[in-house]
Short mmCIF file of C-alpha atoms in Angstrom, two decimals:
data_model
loop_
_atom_site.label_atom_id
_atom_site.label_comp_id
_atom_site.label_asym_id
_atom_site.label_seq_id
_atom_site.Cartn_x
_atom_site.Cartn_y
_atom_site.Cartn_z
CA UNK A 14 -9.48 -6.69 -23.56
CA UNK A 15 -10.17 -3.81 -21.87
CA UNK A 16 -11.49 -5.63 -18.54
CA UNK A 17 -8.29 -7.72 -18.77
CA UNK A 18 -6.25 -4.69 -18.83
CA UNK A 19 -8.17 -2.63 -16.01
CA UNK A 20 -7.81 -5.56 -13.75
CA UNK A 21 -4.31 -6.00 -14.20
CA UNK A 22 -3.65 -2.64 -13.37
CA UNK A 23 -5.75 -2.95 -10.59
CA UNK A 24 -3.75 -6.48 -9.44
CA UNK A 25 -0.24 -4.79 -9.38
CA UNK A 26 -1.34 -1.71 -7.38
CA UNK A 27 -2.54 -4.79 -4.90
CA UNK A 28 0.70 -6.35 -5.55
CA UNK A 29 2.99 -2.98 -4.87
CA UNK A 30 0.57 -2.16 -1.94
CA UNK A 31 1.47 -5.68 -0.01
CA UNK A 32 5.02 -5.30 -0.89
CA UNK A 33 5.04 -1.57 0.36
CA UNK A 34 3.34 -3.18 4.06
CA UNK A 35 5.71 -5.93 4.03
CA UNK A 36 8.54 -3.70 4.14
CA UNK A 37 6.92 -1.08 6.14
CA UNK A 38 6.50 -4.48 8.88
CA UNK A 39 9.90 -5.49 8.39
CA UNK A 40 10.89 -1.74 9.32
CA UNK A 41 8.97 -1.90 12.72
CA UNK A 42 9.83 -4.71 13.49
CA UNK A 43 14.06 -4.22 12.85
CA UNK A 44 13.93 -1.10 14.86
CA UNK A 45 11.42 -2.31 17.44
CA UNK A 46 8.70 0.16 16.60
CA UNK A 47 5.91 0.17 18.88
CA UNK A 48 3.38 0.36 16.37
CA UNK A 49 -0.09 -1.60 16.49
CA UNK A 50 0.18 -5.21 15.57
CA UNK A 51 -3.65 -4.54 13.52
CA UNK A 52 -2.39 -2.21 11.64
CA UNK A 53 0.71 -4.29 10.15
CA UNK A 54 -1.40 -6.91 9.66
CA UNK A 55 -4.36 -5.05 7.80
CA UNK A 56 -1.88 -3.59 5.83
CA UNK A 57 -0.21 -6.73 4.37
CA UNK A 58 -3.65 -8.38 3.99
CA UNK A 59 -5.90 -5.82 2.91
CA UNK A 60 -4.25 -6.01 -0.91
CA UNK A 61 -4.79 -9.37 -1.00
CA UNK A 62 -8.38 -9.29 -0.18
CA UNK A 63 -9.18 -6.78 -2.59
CA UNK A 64 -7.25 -9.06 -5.51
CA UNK A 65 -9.72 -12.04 -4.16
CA UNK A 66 -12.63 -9.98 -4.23
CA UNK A 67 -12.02 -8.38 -7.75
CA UNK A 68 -11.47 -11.51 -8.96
CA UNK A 69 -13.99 -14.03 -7.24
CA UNK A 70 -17.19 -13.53 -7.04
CA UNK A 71 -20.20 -16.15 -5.79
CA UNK A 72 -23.45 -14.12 -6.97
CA UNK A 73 -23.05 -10.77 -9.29
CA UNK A 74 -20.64 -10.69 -11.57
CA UNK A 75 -21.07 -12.50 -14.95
CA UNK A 76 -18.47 -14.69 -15.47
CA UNK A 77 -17.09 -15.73 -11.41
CA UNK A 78 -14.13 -17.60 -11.19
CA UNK A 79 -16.55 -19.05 -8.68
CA UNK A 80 -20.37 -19.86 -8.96
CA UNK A 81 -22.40 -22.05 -6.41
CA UNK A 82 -25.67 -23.06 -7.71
CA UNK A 83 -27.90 -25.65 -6.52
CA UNK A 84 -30.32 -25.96 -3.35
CA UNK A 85 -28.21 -27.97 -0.83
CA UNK A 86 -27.50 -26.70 2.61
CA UNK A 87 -23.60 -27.15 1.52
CA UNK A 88 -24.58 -24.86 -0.79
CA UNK A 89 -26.89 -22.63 0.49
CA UNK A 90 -24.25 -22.09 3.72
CA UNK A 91 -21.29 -21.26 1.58
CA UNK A 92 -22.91 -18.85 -0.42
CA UNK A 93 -24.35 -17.18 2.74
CA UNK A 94 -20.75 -16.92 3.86
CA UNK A 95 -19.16 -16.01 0.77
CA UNK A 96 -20.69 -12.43 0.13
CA UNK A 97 -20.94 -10.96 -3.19
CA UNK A 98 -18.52 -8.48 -4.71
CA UNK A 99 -20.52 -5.65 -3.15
CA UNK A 100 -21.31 -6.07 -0.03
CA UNK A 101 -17.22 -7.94 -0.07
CA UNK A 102 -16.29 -4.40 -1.15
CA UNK A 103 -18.08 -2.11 1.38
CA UNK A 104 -16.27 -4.68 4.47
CA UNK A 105 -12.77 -4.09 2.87
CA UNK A 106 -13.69 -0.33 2.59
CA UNK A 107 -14.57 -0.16 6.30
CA UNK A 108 -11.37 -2.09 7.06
CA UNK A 109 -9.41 0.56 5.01
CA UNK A 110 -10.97 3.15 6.94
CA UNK A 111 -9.67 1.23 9.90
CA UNK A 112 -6.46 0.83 8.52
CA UNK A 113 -5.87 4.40 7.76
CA UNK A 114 -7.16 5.99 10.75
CA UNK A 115 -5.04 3.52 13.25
CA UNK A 116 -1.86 5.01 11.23
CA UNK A 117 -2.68 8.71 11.29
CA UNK A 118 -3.69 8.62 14.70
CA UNK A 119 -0.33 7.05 15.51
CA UNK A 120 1.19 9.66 13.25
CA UNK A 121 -0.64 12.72 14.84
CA UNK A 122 0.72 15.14 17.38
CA UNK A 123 2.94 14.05 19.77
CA UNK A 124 1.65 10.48 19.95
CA UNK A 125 4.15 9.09 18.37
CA UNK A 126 7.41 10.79 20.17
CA UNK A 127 5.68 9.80 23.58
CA UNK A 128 5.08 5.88 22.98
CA UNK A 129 8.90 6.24 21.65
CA UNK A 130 9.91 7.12 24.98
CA UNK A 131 7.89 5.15 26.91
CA UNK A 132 9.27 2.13 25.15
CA UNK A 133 12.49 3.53 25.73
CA UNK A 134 12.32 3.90 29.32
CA UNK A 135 10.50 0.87 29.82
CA UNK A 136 13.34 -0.81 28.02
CA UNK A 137 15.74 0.59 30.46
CA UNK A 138 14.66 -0.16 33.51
CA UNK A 139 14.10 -3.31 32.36
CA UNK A 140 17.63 -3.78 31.57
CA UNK A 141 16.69 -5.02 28.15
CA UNK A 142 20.32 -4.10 26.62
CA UNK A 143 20.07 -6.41 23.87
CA UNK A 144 17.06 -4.79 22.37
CA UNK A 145 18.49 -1.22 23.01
CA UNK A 146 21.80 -1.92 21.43
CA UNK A 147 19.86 -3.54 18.36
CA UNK A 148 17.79 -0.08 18.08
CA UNK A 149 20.67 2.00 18.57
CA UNK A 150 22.79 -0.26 15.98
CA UNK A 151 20.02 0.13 13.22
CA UNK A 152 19.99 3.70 13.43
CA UNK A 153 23.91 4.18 14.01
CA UNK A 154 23.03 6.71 17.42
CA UNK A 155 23.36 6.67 21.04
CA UNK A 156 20.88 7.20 23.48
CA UNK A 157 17.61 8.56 23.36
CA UNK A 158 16.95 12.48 23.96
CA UNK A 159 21.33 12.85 24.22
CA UNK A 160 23.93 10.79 23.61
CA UNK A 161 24.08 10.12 27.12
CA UNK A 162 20.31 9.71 28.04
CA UNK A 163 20.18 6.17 28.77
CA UNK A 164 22.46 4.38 26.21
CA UNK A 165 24.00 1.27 26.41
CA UNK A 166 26.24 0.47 27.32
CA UNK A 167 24.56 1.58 30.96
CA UNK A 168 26.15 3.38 33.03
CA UNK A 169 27.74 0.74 35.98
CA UNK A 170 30.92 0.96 37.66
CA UNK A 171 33.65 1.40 35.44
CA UNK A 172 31.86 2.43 32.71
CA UNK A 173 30.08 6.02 32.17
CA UNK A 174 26.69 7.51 30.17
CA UNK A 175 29.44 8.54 27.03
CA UNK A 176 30.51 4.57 26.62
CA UNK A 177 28.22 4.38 23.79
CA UNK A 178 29.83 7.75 21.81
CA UNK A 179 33.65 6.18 22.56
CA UNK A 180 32.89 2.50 21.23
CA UNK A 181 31.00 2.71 18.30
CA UNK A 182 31.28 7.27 17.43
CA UNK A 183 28.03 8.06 16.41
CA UNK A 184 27.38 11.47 17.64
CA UNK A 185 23.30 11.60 17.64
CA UNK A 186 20.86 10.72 19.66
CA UNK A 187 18.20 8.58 18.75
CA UNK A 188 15.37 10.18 19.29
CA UNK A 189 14.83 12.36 16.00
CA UNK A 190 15.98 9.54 14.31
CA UNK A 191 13.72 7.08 15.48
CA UNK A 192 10.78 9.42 15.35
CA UNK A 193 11.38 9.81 11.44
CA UNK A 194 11.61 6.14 11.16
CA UNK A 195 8.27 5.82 13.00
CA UNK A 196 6.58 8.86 10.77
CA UNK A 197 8.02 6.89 7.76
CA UNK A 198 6.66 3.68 8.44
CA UNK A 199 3.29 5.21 9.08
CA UNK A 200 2.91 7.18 6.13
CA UNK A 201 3.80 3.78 4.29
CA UNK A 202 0.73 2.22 6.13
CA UNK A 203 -1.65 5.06 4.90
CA UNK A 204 -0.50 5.09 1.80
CA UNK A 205 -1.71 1.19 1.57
CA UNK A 206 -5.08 2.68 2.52
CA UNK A 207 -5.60 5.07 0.40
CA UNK A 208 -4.28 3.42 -2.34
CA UNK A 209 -7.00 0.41 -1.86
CA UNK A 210 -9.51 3.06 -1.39
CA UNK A 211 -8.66 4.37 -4.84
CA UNK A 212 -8.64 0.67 -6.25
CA UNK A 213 -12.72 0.17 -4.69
CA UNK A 214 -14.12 3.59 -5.77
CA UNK A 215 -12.87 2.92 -9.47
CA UNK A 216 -14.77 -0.70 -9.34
CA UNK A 217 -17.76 1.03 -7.39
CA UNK A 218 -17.45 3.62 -9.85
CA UNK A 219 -18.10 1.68 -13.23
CA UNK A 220 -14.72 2.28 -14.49
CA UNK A 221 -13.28 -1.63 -14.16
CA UNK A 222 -17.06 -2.39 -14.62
CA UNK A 223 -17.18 -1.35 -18.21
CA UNK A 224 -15.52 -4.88 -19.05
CA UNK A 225 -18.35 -6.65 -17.05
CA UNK A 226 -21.19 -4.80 -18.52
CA UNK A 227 -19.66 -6.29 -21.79
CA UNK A 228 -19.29 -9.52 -21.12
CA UNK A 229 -22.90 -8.95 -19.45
CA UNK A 230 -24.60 -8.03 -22.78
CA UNK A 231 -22.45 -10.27 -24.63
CA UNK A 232 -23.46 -13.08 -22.90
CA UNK A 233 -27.17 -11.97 -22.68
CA UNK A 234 -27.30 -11.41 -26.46
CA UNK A 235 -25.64 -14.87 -27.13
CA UNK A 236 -28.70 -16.77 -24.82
CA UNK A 237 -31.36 -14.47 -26.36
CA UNK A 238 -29.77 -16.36 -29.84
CA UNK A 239 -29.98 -19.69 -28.07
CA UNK A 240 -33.51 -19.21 -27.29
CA UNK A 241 -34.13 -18.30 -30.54
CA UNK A 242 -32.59 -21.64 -32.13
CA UNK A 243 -34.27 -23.76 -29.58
CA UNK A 244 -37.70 -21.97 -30.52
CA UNK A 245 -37.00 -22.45 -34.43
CA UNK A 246 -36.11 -25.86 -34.01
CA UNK A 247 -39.33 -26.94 -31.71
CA UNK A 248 -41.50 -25.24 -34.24
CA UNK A 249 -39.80 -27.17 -37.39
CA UNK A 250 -40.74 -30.30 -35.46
CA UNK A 251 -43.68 -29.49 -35.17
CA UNK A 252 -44.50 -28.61 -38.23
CA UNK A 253 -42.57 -32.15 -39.53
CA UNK A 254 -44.92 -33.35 -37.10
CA UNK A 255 -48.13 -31.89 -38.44
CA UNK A 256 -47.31 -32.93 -41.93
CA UNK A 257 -46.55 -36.46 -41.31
CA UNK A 258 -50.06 -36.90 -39.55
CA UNK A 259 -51.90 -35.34 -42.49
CA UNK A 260 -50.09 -37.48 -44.61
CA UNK A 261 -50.14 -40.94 -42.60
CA UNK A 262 -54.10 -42.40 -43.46
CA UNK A 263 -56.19 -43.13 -40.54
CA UNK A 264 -56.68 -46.50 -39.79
CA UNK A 265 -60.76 -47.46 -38.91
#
């Protein structure tokens, strides 16, 4: 009972963690974030990992939901590349590591601000008013340092830097905006981290082990009582044996 309950727990952290990266993704992605494709992606598979590694395991734990046994090469290669629970565990830690450090380094000094506004000026001299006018929708702003710092509409003939401000109103610029939706996202995407760092030093730990070790002895004491029969049994047939031979005459 209590491994049953420990796991669960640890199963809907992994659930809530993949649900907080999905819509930490779905955030980048709606306002055009330039964020790292790797870390979106470790993020939203990182959780399930862990739940498949908690839960499957080819050579330590006691009762696997998956055990390869035999001497076949089939055999033999699938258990070389399906690694036990701990060494499964120390990869997904390093890739957590990973994980976290790719979002605090994005979230760190002015790194984030400047990428903003490179993607914003590389956006506008690209002409790319479709994708400006989707960020600047999302965020209800105009422009990027000032209302009038390249918005679009862009400036042409006929139409000035303040079009923005007199067709839709919004009075802010996006950058401060856009920054906090950036530092938001990222702080989503450590939080995944740390949260699945929490989940592998409580199984490294012993404390979702307890359950293990019990099922361990449990199922240790139940074969040392299977020996036990099977010895008791050989030597009462041996012993019928013995008798029946002393009785039986011997033929000349």
């Amino acid at each position: 009972m209590y491994r049953f309950i420990t796991y669960a727990v640890a199963f809907l952290a992994s659930l809530a963690f993949t649900i907080l990266a999905v819509v930490a993704s779905v955030r980048a992605r709606r306002t055009f974030l330039p964020t790292s494709i790797t870390t979106q992606i470790l993020a939203i598979i990182l959780p399930f990992l862990t739940n498949a590694t908690l839960f499957a395991d080819t050579k330590t734990s006691p009762r696997p939901m998956l055990r390869l046994t035999g001497k076949s090469s089939f055999a033999s290669w699938v258990r070389f590349i399906l690694p036990s629970r701990e060494r499964a565990m120390t990869v997904l830690f390093i890739l957590d590591t990973v994980l976290i450090t790719l979002a605090s380094t994005a979230l760190s000094g002015t790194t984030l601000t400047c990428k903003l506004e490179s993607r914003w000026q590389q956006l506008f001299i690209a002409k790319d008013g479709g994708t400006i006018q989707a960020i600047q929708d999302s965020l209800k702003c105009c422009g990027f340092r000032t209302v009038r710092d390249k918005a679009w509409p862009f400036p042409e003939k006929g139409v000035g830097a303040e079009a923005c401000v007199k067709r839709f109103g919004w009075q802010n610029s996006c950058e401060g905006i856009w920054t906090a939706e950036g530092r938001s996202m990222l702080r989503m995407m450590i939080g995944v981290g740390v949260g699945l760092v929490a989940i592998k030093k409580s199984d490294r730990s012993g404390f979702m082990a307890k359950g293990d070790r019990g099922d361990l002895e449990g199922s240790a004491k139940e074969e040392l009582w299977e020996r036990k029969e099977t010895t008791k049994k050989g030597e009462e047939a041996v012993d019928f044996w013995m008798s029946q031979s002393r009785q039986t005459p011997m033929v000349a």
